Short mmCIF file of C-alpha atoms in Angstrom, two decimals:
data_model
loop_
_atom_site.label_atom_id
_atom_site.label_comp_id
_atom_site.label_asym_id
_atom_site.label_seq_id
_atom_site.Cartn_x
_atom_site.Cartn_y
_atom_site.Cartn_z
CA MET A 14 -32.09 10.68 0.73
CA PRO A 15 -28.31 11.27 0.68
CA HIS A 16 -26.23 8.90 -1.42
CA PRO A 17 -24.00 6.47 0.47
CA SER A 18 -20.31 7.30 0.73
CA PRO A 19 -18.14 5.60 -1.90
CA LEU A 20 -16.31 3.51 0.71
CA GLU A 21 -19.59 2.02 1.97
CA ARG A 22 -20.15 0.57 -1.49
CA VAL A 23 -16.85 -1.33 -1.69
CA ARG A 24 -17.02 -5.02 -0.76
CA ILE A 25 -13.90 -7.05 -0.04
CA VAL A 26 -14.31 -10.72 -0.95
CA LEU A 27 -11.77 -13.25 0.37
CA CYS A 28 -12.12 -16.64 -1.35
CA GLY A 29 -10.96 -19.88 0.27
CA THR A 30 -8.58 -18.24 2.74
CA THR A 31 -6.42 -20.94 4.36
CA HIS A 32 -5.02 -19.15 7.42
CA PRO A 33 -7.57 -17.45 9.70
CA GLY A 34 -4.82 -15.08 10.86
CA ASN A 35 -4.83 -13.60 7.37
CA ILE A 36 -8.59 -12.98 7.60
CA GLY A 37 -8.02 -11.08 10.85
CA ALA A 38 -5.06 -9.11 9.47
CA SER A 39 -7.12 -8.26 6.36
CA ALA A 40 -9.97 -6.99 8.54
CA ARG A 41 -7.51 -4.74 10.36
CA ALA A 42 -6.13 -3.47 7.04
CA LEU A 43 -9.65 -2.69 5.81
CA LYS A 44 -10.77 -0.89 8.95
CA THR A 45 -7.73 1.42 8.92
CA MET A 46 -8.84 2.52 5.44
CA GLY A 47 -12.49 2.99 6.40
CA LEU A 48 -13.76 -0.14 4.61
CA ALA A 49 -16.15 -2.37 6.53
CA SER A 50 -17.86 -4.72 4.10
CA LEU A 51 -16.14 -8.12 4.34
CA TYR A 52 -17.32 -11.26 2.51
CA LEU A 53 -15.71 -14.64 3.15
CA VAL A 54 -16.23 -17.38 0.56
CA SER A 55 -15.68 -20.86 2.06
CA PRO A 56 -12.93 -19.88 4.51
CA LYS A 57 -11.02 -22.95 5.76
CA HIS A 58 -11.37 -22.00 9.43
CA PHE A 59 -13.80 -19.32 10.59
CA PRO A 60 -14.55 -18.06 13.16
CA ALA A 61 -11.14 -18.69 14.70
CA ALA A 62 -9.09 -17.38 17.61
CA ASP A 63 -6.20 -16.52 15.24
CA ALA A 64 -8.49 -14.30 13.18
CA ASP A 65 -9.62 -12.38 16.28
CA ALA A 66 -6.04 -11.99 17.51
CA MET A 67 -4.76 -10.60 14.20
CA ALA A 68 -7.78 -8.33 13.74
CA SER A 69 -6.72 -6.36 16.83
CA GLY A 70 -9.20 -3.46 17.08
CA ALA A 71 -11.07 -4.55 13.93
CA ALA A 72 -12.80 -7.63 15.36
CA ASP A 73 -16.16 -5.97 14.70
CA LEU A 74 -15.60 -6.51 10.95
CA LEU A 75 -15.24 -10.25 11.60
CA ARG A 76 -18.52 -10.33 13.51
CA THR A 77 -20.41 -8.59 10.70
CA ALA A 78 -18.61 -10.47 7.87
CA ALA A 79 -20.85 -12.38 5.45
CA VAL A 80 -19.79 -16.02 5.11
CA CYS A 81 -20.79 -17.35 1.66
CA GLY A 82 -20.73 -20.72 -0.06
CA SER A 83 -19.76 -19.39 -3.48
CA ILE A 84 -18.29 -16.36 -5.22
CA ASP A 85 -21.65 -15.86 -6.98
CA GLU A 86 -23.30 -15.38 -3.60
CA ALA A 87 -20.61 -12.89 -2.53
CA LEU A 88 -20.87 -10.86 -5.75
CA ASP A 89 -24.67 -10.86 -5.87
CA GLY A 90 -25.93 -7.31 -6.33
CA THR A 91 -22.55 -5.83 -7.36
CA VAL A 92 -22.15 -3.88 -10.59
CA PHE A 93 -18.35 -4.18 -10.95
CA ALA A 94 -15.69 -6.48 -9.52
CA VAL A 95 -11.89 -6.61 -9.75
CA ALA A 96 -10.01 -9.89 -9.35
CA CYS A 97 -6.78 -9.27 -7.45
CA THR A 98 -4.12 -11.68 -8.59
CA ALA A 99 -0.34 -11.97 -8.84
CA ARG A 100 -0.34 -13.93 -12.10
CA SER A 101 -1.27 -12.76 -15.56
CA ARG A 102 -3.87 -14.86 -17.37
CA ASP A 103 -4.05 -16.37 -20.79
CA LEU A 104 -7.20 -14.56 -21.85
CA SER A 105 -7.07 -10.83 -22.12
CA HIS A 106 -8.74 -9.25 -19.12
CA VAL A 107 -8.03 -5.58 -18.56
CA VAL A 108 -5.15 -5.43 -16.04
CA LEU A 109 -5.19 -2.48 -13.62
CA THR A 110 -2.56 -1.27 -11.18
CA PRO A 111 -3.73 -0.79 -7.58
CA ARG A 112 -3.94 2.96 -8.23
CA GLU A 113 -6.09 2.44 -11.33
CA THR A 114 -8.15 -0.13 -9.43
CA GLY A 115 -8.92 2.41 -6.69
CA VAL A 116 -9.95 5.11 -9.14
CA ARG A 117 -12.03 2.71 -11.24
CA LEU A 118 -13.80 1.10 -8.26
CA ILE A 119 -14.78 4.46 -6.80
CA TRP A 120 -15.97 5.55 -10.24
CA GLU A 121 -18.04 2.41 -10.78
CA ALA A 122 -19.43 2.61 -7.22
CA ALA A 123 -21.59 5.50 -8.41
CA ARG A 124 -23.71 2.82 -10.11
CA GLY A 125 -23.97 0.42 -7.17
CA PRO A 126 -21.93 -1.93 -4.96
CA VAL A 127 -18.47 -2.93 -6.24
CA ALA A 128 -16.04 -5.61 -5.12
CA LEU A 129 -12.36 -6.44 -4.73
CA VAL A 130 -11.84 -10.22 -4.87
CA PHE A 131 -8.85 -12.09 -3.43
CA GLY A 132 -8.03 -15.81 -3.77
CA PRO A 133 -6.42 -18.37 -1.43
CA GLU A 134 -2.87 -17.70 -0.21
CA GLN A 135 -1.10 -20.40 -2.22
CA SER A 136 -3.10 -20.85 -5.38
CA GLY A 137 -4.81 -17.50 -5.96
CA LEU A 138 -8.12 -17.16 -7.79
CA THR A 139 -9.17 -19.82 -10.29
CA GLY A 140 -9.82 -18.94 -13.91
CA ARG A 141 -13.54 -19.42 -13.26
CA GLU A 142 -13.43 -16.93 -10.39
CA VAL A 143 -11.46 -14.38 -12.41
CA GLY A 144 -14.06 -14.85 -15.14
CA ARG A 145 -16.72 -13.60 -12.71
CA CYS A 146 -14.92 -10.24 -12.53
CA ALA A 147 -14.68 -7.40 -15.04
CA ALA A 148 -10.97 -6.65 -14.60
CA ILE A 149 -7.77 -7.89 -12.98
CA GLY A 150 -5.93 -5.86 -10.33
CA MET A 151 -2.22 -6.56 -10.06
CA ILE A 152 0.41 -5.08 -7.73
CA PRO A 153 3.68 -4.31 -9.55
CA THR A 154 6.38 -6.28 -7.76
CA SER A 155 10.04 -7.12 -8.00
CA PRO A 156 10.61 -9.65 -10.79
CA ASP A 157 12.70 -11.64 -8.29
CA TYR A 158 10.00 -12.08 -5.66
CA SER A 159 6.34 -11.33 -6.14
CA SER A 160 4.79 -13.17 -3.20
CA LEU A 161 2.89 -10.59 -1.17
CA ASN A 162 1.18 -11.79 1.98
CA LEU A 163 -2.62 -11.80 1.49
CA ALA A 164 -3.28 -9.13 4.14
CA ALA A 165 -0.43 -7.01 2.76
CA ALA A 166 -2.05 -7.09 -0.70
CA VAL A 167 -5.42 -6.22 0.87
CA GLN A 168 -3.70 -3.27 2.63
CA VAL A 169 -2.24 -1.91 -0.63
CA PHE A 170 -5.53 -2.12 -2.55
CA ALA A 171 -7.55 -0.74 0.39
CA TYR A 172 -5.07 2.14 0.70
CA GLU A 173 -5.52 3.00 -2.98
CA VAL A 174 -9.31 2.77 -2.70
CA ARG A 175 -9.21 5.25 0.18
CA GLN A 176 -6.86 7.52 -1.78
CA ALA A 177 -9.27 7.48 -4.72
CA ALA A 178 -12.26 8.19 -2.48
CA GLU A 179 -10.72 11.24 -0.81
CA GLY A 180 -12.51 14.30 -1.96
CA VAL A 181 -15.50 12.40 -3.34
CA VAL A 182 -18.24 13.60 -1.01
CA SER A 183 -21.25 12.08 -2.70
CA TYR A 184 -22.25 10.74 -6.07
CA PRO A 185 -24.44 12.50 -8.59
CA GLN A 186 -27.85 11.00 -9.29
CA ASP A 187 -27.33 7.76 -11.21
CA ALA A 188 -27.56 8.49 -14.91
CA TYR A 189 -28.89 5.04 -15.77
CA ASP A 190 -29.86 1.82 -14.13
CA ALA A 191 -26.92 -0.58 -14.05
CA ALA A 192 -27.48 -4.30 -14.42
CA ASN A 193 -26.25 -6.07 -11.31
CA TYR A 194 -24.30 -9.30 -10.96
CA GLY A 195 -27.43 -11.49 -10.79
CA ASP A 196 -28.97 -9.94 -13.91
CA VAL A 197 -25.77 -10.40 -15.88
CA GLU A 198 -25.16 -13.97 -14.72
CA PHE A 199 -28.75 -14.84 -15.69
CA PHE A 200 -28.07 -13.40 -19.11
CA PHE A 201 -24.83 -15.43 -19.47
CA ARG A 202 -26.70 -18.65 -18.66
CA HIS A 203 -29.35 -17.75 -21.18
CA LEU A 204 -26.67 -16.93 -23.76
CA GLU A 205 -24.85 -20.24 -23.23
CA GLN A 206 -28.07 -22.24 -23.52
CA THR A 207 -29.04 -20.38 -26.69
CA LEU A 208 -25.62 -21.00 -28.25
CA TYR A 209 -26.10 -24.71 -27.61
CA ASP A 210 -29.63 -24.60 -28.97
CA ILE A 211 -28.61 -22.97 -32.22
CA GLY A 212 -25.64 -25.31 -32.59
CA PHE A 213 -22.99 -22.59 -32.36
CA LEU A 214 -21.22 -23.68 -29.18
CA ASP A 215 -18.60 -26.38 -29.62
CA PRO A 216 -19.43 -29.03 -27.00
CA MET A 217 -15.70 -29.90 -26.90
CA GLN A 218 -14.65 -26.34 -25.95
CA PRO A 219 -17.66 -24.63 -24.42
CA LYS A 220 -15.83 -22.80 -21.62
CA ARG A 221 -13.28 -20.94 -23.67
CA LEU A 222 -15.87 -19.29 -25.88
CA MET A 223 -18.07 -18.39 -22.92
CA GLN A 224 -15.08 -16.83 -21.16
CA ARG A 225 -14.45 -14.62 -24.15
CA LEU A 226 -18.09 -13.59 -24.35
CA ARG A 227 -18.16 -12.91 -20.60
CA ARG A 228 -15.23 -10.55 -20.94
CA LEU A 229 -16.80 -8.77 -23.86
CA PHE A 230 -20.06 -8.08 -22.03
CA GLN A 231 -18.38 -7.30 -18.72
CA ARG A 232 -16.30 -4.65 -20.40
CA ALA A 233 -19.50 -3.13 -21.75
CA ARG A 234 -20.97 -2.67 -18.22
CA LEU A 235 -24.51 -3.54 -19.19
CA GLU A 236 -27.59 -1.61 -18.17
CA LYS A 237 -30.70 -3.41 -16.94
CA GLU A 238 -32.62 -2.38 -20.06
CA GLU A 239 -29.84 -3.71 -22.31
CA VAL A 240 -29.91 -7.07 -20.56
CA ASN A 241 -33.65 -7.22 -21.22
CA ILE A 242 -33.09 -6.45 -24.91
CA LEU A 243 -30.32 -9.06 -25.22
CA ARG A 244 -32.42 -11.70 -23.51
CA GLY A 245 -35.27 -10.86 -25.84
CA ILE A 246 -32.97 -11.51 -28.79
CA LEU A 247 -31.85 -14.83 -27.29
CA SER A 248 -35.44 -15.93 -26.76
CA ALA A 249 -36.22 -15.04 -30.35
CA ALA A 250 -33.23 -17.09 -31.51
CA GLN A 251 -34.38 -20.08 -29.47
CA ARG A 252 -37.98 -20.00 -30.73
CA PRO A 253 -37.53 -21.74 -34.16
CA ILE A 254 -35.50 -24.55 -32.52
CA LYS A 255 -38.04 -25.09 -29.77
CA ARG A 256 -40.81 -25.18 -32.34
CA ASN A 257 -38.96 -27.85 -34.31
CA SER A 258 -38.13 -30.07 -31.34
CA MET B 6 30.89 3.12 -13.26
CA PRO B 7 27.11 2.99 -13.53
CA HIS B 8 25.12 4.69 -10.80
CA PRO B 9 23.28 2.38 -8.41
CA SER B 10 19.55 1.91 -8.95
CA PRO B 11 17.36 4.15 -6.80
CA LEU B 12 15.94 1.19 -4.86
CA GLU B 13 19.42 0.08 -3.80
CA ARG B 14 19.83 3.41 -2.03
CA VAL B 15 16.72 3.11 0.15
CA ARG B 16 17.30 1.81 3.68
CA ILE B 17 14.46 0.59 5.87
CA VAL B 18 15.13 1.15 9.57
CA LEU B 19 12.94 -0.66 12.13
CA CYS B 20 13.47 0.73 15.66
CA GLY B 21 12.75 -1.32 18.78
CA THR B 22 10.43 -3.81 17.08
CA THR B 23 8.66 -5.90 19.74
CA HIS B 24 7.36 -8.87 17.73
CA PRO B 25 9.93 -10.71 15.58
CA GLY B 26 7.07 -11.87 13.33
CA ASN B 27 6.67 -8.25 12.27
CA ILE B 28 10.35 -8.08 11.31
CA GLY B 29 9.89 -11.14 9.11
CA ALA B 30 6.65 -9.84 7.58
CA SER B 31 8.35 -6.49 6.91
CA ALA B 32 11.25 -8.25 5.17
CA ARG B 33 8.74 -10.03 2.93
CA ALA B 34 6.98 -6.74 2.17
CA LEU B 35 10.30 -5.11 1.26
CA LYS B 36 11.51 -7.93 -0.98
CA THR B 37 8.28 -7.94 -3.01
CA MET B 38 9.00 -4.28 -3.81
CA GLY B 39 12.66 -4.85 -4.68
CA LEU B 40 14.06 -3.29 -1.49
CA ALA B 41 16.80 -5.22 0.31
CA SER B 42 18.52 -2.89 2.77
CA LEU B 43 17.14 -3.64 6.25
CA TYR B 44 18.45 -2.06 9.47
CA LEU B 45 17.22 -3.20 12.88
CA VAL B 46 17.77 -0.87 15.84
CA SER B 47 17.66 -2.76 19.17
CA PRO B 48 15.05 -5.36 18.15
CA LYS B 49 13.51 -7.08 21.19
CA HIS B 50 14.08 -10.59 19.79
CA PHE B 51 16.34 -11.23 16.81
CA PRO B 52 17.20 -13.57 15.21
CA ALA B 53 13.99 -15.47 15.94
CA ALA B 54 12.06 -18.40 14.48
CA ASP B 55 8.93 -16.23 14.16
CA ALA B 56 10.83 -13.75 12.00
CA ASP B 57 12.02 -16.51 9.65
CA ALA B 58 8.53 -18.00 9.43
CA MET B 59 6.85 -14.71 8.53
CA ALA B 60 9.62 -13.74 6.08
CA SER B 61 8.65 -16.69 3.87
CA GLY B 62 10.87 -16.40 0.76
CA ALA B 63 12.55 -13.23 2.05
CA ALA B 64 14.66 -14.82 4.80
CA ASP B 65 17.81 -13.67 2.95
CA LEU B 66 16.98 -10.07 3.96
CA LEU B 67 17.03 -11.13 7.61
CA ARG B 68 20.44 -12.75 7.20
CA THR B 69 21.93 -9.60 5.65
CA ALA B 70 20.10 -7.17 7.98
CA ALA B 71 22.30 -4.76 9.97
CA VAL B 72 21.55 -4.90 13.69
CA CYS B 73 22.38 -1.55 15.32
CA GLY B 74 22.49 -0.19 18.84
CA SER B 75 21.13 3.25 17.99
CA ILE B 76 19.25 5.15 15.31
CA ASP B 77 22.40 7.25 14.73
CA GLU B 78 24.27 4.10 13.74
CA ALA B 79 21.46 3.06 11.38
CA LEU B 80 21.26 6.49 9.71
CA ASP B 81 25.02 6.95 9.41
CA GLY B 82 25.90 7.88 5.83
CA THR B 83 22.34 8.75 4.77
CA VAL B 84 21.49 12.12 3.24
CA PHE B 85 17.72 12.10 3.89
CA ALA B 86 15.40 10.21 6.23
CA VAL B 87 11.62 10.08 6.70
CA ALA B 88 10.09 9.15 10.07
CA CYS B 89 6.98 7.05 9.50
CA THR B 90 4.47 7.67 12.23
CA ALA B 91 0.72 7.56 12.84
CA ARG B 92 0.65 10.58 15.15
CA SER B 93 1.16 14.21 14.33
CA ARG B 94 3.78 15.98 16.41
CA ASP B 95 3.83 19.23 18.32
CA LEU B 96 6.70 20.73 16.35
CA SER B 97 6.21 21.42 12.69
CA HIS B 98 7.98 18.79 10.63
CA VAL B 99 6.97 18.57 7.01
CA VAL B 100 4.31 15.82 6.81
CA LEU B 101 4.28 13.74 3.61
CA THR B 102 1.75 11.21 2.36
CA PRO B 103 3.16 7.80 1.38
CA ARG B 104 2.98 8.87 -2.29
CA GLU B 105 4.90 12.07 -1.60
CA THR B 106 7.34 10.10 0.56
CA GLY B 107 8.10 7.73 -2.32
CA VAL B 108 8.68 10.54 -4.80
CA ARG B 109 10.79 12.54 -2.36
CA LEU B 110 12.92 9.59 -1.25
CA ILE B 111 13.71 8.59 -4.83
CA TRP B 112 14.53 12.21 -5.63
CA GLU B 113 16.83 12.59 -2.62
CA ALA B 114 18.47 9.23 -3.34
CA ALA B 115 20.25 10.90 -6.26
CA ARG B 116 22.46 12.51 -3.58
CA GLY B 117 23.17 9.36 -1.57
CA PRO B 118 21.56 6.74 0.68
CA VAL B 119 18.11 7.59 2.10
CA ALA B 120 16.04 5.98 4.85
CA LEU B 121 12.49 5.17 5.93
CA VAL B 122 12.31 4.86 9.72
CA PHE B 123 9.63 2.96 11.66
CA GLY B 124 9.13 2.84 15.44
CA PRO B 125 7.97 0.11 17.84
CA GLU B 126 4.47 -1.36 17.34
CA GLN B 127 2.80 0.17 20.38
CA SER B 128 4.56 3.44 21.03
CA GLY B 129 5.92 4.53 17.63
CA LEU B 130 9.02 6.69 17.24
CA THR B 131 10.10 8.97 20.06
CA GLY B 132 10.37 12.72 19.55
CA ARG B 133 14.14 12.34 19.65
CA GLU B 134 14.06 9.75 16.86
CA VAL B 135 11.70 11.85 14.74
CA GLY B 136 14.11 14.73 15.29
CA ARG B 137 16.82 12.70 13.55
CA CYS B 138 14.75 12.72 10.35
CA ALA B 139 14.04 15.49 7.85
CA ALA B 140 10.32 14.79 7.36
CA ILE B 141 7.39 12.77 8.67
CA GLY B 142 5.58 10.20 6.53
CA MET B 143 1.99 9.51 7.50
CA ILE B 144 -0.56 7.11 5.97
CA PRO B 145 -4.02 8.70 5.69
CA THR B 146 -6.38 6.48 7.65
CA SER B 147 -9.95 6.29 8.80
CA PRO B 148 -10.53 8.72 11.67
CA ASP B 149 -12.21 5.86 13.54
CA TYR B 150 -9.27 3.44 13.45
CA SER B 151 -5.74 4.33 12.47
CA SER B 152 -3.79 1.36 13.84
CA LEU B 153 -1.98 -0.20 10.89
CA ASN B 154 0.08 -3.28 11.59
CA LEU B 155 3.81 -2.44 11.33
CA ALA B 156 4.44 -4.72 8.34
CA ALA B 157 1.30 -3.39 6.62
CA ALA B 158 2.64 0.16 6.97
CA VAL B 159 6.02 -0.99 5.65
CA GLN B 160 4.20 -2.57 2.68
CA VAL B 161 2.35 0.66 1.82
CA PHE B 162 5.48 2.85 1.96
CA ALA B 163 7.60 0.26 0.11
CA TYR B 164 4.90 0.04 -2.56
CA GLU B 165 4.97 3.82 -3.04
CA VAL B 166 8.77 3.86 -3.16
CA ARG B 167 8.69 1.27 -5.94
CA GLN B 168 5.98 3.23 -7.77
CA ALA B 169 8.14 6.34 -7.60
CA ALA B 170 11.22 4.48 -8.79
CA GLU B 171 9.55 3.01 -11.88
CA GLY B 172 10.94 4.68 -14.94
CA VAL B 173 14.00 6.06 -13.14
CA VAL B 174 16.75 4.10 -14.82
CA SER B 175 19.74 5.87 -13.36
CA TYR B 176 20.60 9.17 -11.76
CA PRO B 177 22.41 12.04 -13.40
CA GLN B 178 25.88 12.85 -12.11
CA ASP B 179 25.50 14.36 -8.63
CA ALA B 180 25.36 18.13 -8.99
CA TYR B 181 26.91 18.74 -5.60
CA ASP B 182 28.29 16.85 -2.66
CA ALA B 183 25.57 16.28 -0.06
CA ALA B 184 26.43 16.29 3.62
CA ASN B 185 25.64 12.91 5.11
CA TYR B 186 24.04 12.03 8.41
CA GLY B 187 27.33 11.91 10.32
CA ASP B 188 28.49 15.32 9.01
CA VAL B 189 25.18 16.92 9.95
CA GLU B 190 25.01 15.32 13.41
CA PHE B 191 28.56 16.51 14.09
CA PHE B 192 27.47 20.00 13.09
CA PHE B 193 24.42 19.82 15.41
CA ARG B 194 26.61 18.85 18.35
CA HIS B 195 28.97 21.68 17.52
CA LEU B 196 26.04 24.08 17.22
CA GLU B 197 24.56 23.02 20.59
CA GLN B 198 27.92 23.39 22.33
CA THR B 199 28.46 26.79 20.79
CA LEU B 200 25.01 27.99 21.87
CA TYR B 201 25.87 26.99 25.42
CA ASP B 202 29.26 28.65 25.18
CA ILE B 203 27.86 31.97 24.01
CA GLY B 204 25.08 31.81 26.62
CA PHE B 205 22.23 31.65 24.12
CA LEU B 206 20.82 28.23 24.99
CA ASP B 207 18.42 28.16 27.93
CA PRO B 208 19.71 25.37 30.20
CA MET B 209 16.09 24.81 31.35
CA GLN B 210 14.80 24.13 27.81
CA PRO B 211 17.77 23.08 25.69
CA LYS B 212 16.00 20.34 23.71
CA ARG B 213 13.13 22.35 22.33
CA LEU B 214 15.37 24.93 20.72
CA MET B 215 17.70 22.31 19.30
CA GLN B 216 14.75 20.46 17.81
CA ARG B 217 13.66 23.63 16.02
CA LEU B 218 17.16 24.24 14.72
CA ARG B 219 17.47 20.61 13.61
CA ARG B 220 14.32 20.94 11.55
CA LEU B 221 15.46 24.18 10.01
CA PHE B 222 18.80 22.75 8.84
CA GLN B 223 17.34 19.39 7.81
CA ARG B 224 14.87 21.15 5.58
CA ALA B 225 17.80 22.94 3.95
CA ARG B 226 19.52 19.63 2.96
CA LEU B 227 23.03 20.81 3.64
CA GLU B 228 26.00 20.29 1.36
CA LYS B 229 29.36 19.17 2.75
CA GLU B 230 30.90 22.53 1.92
CA GLU B 231 28.09 24.37 3.72
CA VAL B 232 28.61 22.27 6.84
CA ASN B 233 32.28 23.26 6.76
CA ILE B 234 31.35 26.92 6.47
CA LEU B 235 28.81 26.71 9.31
CA ARG B 236 31.27 24.92 11.56
CA GLY B 237 33.85 27.58 10.76
CA ILE B 238 31.37 30.20 11.92
CA LEU B 239 30.68 28.27 15.12
CA SER B 240 34.40 27.94 15.87
CA ALA B 241 34.81 31.67 15.33
CA ALA B 242 31.95 32.33 17.74
CA GLN B 243 33.51 30.07 20.37
CA ARG B 244 36.98 31.64 20.13
CA PRO B 245 36.44 34.78 22.29
CA ILE B 246 34.82 32.70 25.04
CA LYS B 247 37.61 30.14 25.04
CA ARG B 248 40.19 32.93 25.18
CA ASN B 249 38.44 34.41 28.20
CA SER B 250 38.09 31.18 30.15
#
């Protein structure tokens, strides 16, 4: 069986888009770059006439778009995701340029589906949503005015993804079995519960620590087998407490 | 006197834009990349409320935009121009990717003002307009769907221009005095007239030959002194005919 083309493995996830015209214009931007996999997380209005109008010849992407209730649903099954944002964050995510994002996404796509995640027009992605991704993608802009239109940002990233994919005909056989989004999220929940159980997690500041741990493990790009090992360790750590309770 | 920054020397020329919203969206795209020099050749509707709305925080670029009656007016004073188009042409212009376009424009801008030229949404630039430019810029697209929105194309090229300009603090002293658009156009008119005078130009196919000669000399990036020499040669060639008539 031939491997899928890199571009087929790149999902575009638009979270909480306010203006349906921007969904349509984004679909058009994606189709010009050969991307077709569109996920919409809680769009404000969809389907909508404005979306169809702005999509022009790319209305087929709107018809096949997956409408999801949460970012977790949209990222399910992916092995790597980049949060596209205009603002730098307090906690140290790796920050990639669009060019680096394209190269990295196409590289990671050898292991499975990957995603580019965009937030709402005004507010951008929340810290929680960025925390679901392994890296931040940021477009270098003028210091005087950094407000790219959503579809314009989608066009720049999609352009760089296509640039990175040119020349990549197919992937080599996967060297190892990557843990996917669901596996890793299950591990994070197990980790958080265990940290409570063993009394390590500060109930006053639980999120900050978990964010740091998320970043650590997302950087590591876990394999399925490693997740199993880590969860085995967590279970072992929980056992004495459960026995005592 | 310090040299101007490279980005200050890059003009964006929009020819015959049909939808004012695209002018506004293009202005926004330009401002995010630190470009401010907008030229509008015979826009269908301008000024327009739609343009202001789509410009968002970049409405100042619309207020300072130069509205021109012809591409010659918009390119006056430039030393290098790239025609951005989605279609390949019959005659062999140099075709640059957006990345190459950015690098080349910033390089040429050391000699004087440069331009990126975009045509109307539906039809694109005419052959005559492309002939006014030294190279073609083309965004690599999916073979199935190549129809980028005008402002999206402007965003991609502007992004690459900014990428190319990063790190270029200022230009070295100009090594020689580049001929500008007006000098070169004056030379082309002189050349065409001379070719008629000496009976070389086929009156049935005058344009095709002139297009080839335009490309040849535009590739050469003429200096002012060279234009003077060439025009001296043309005058010398015309002299015997004028004496005889």
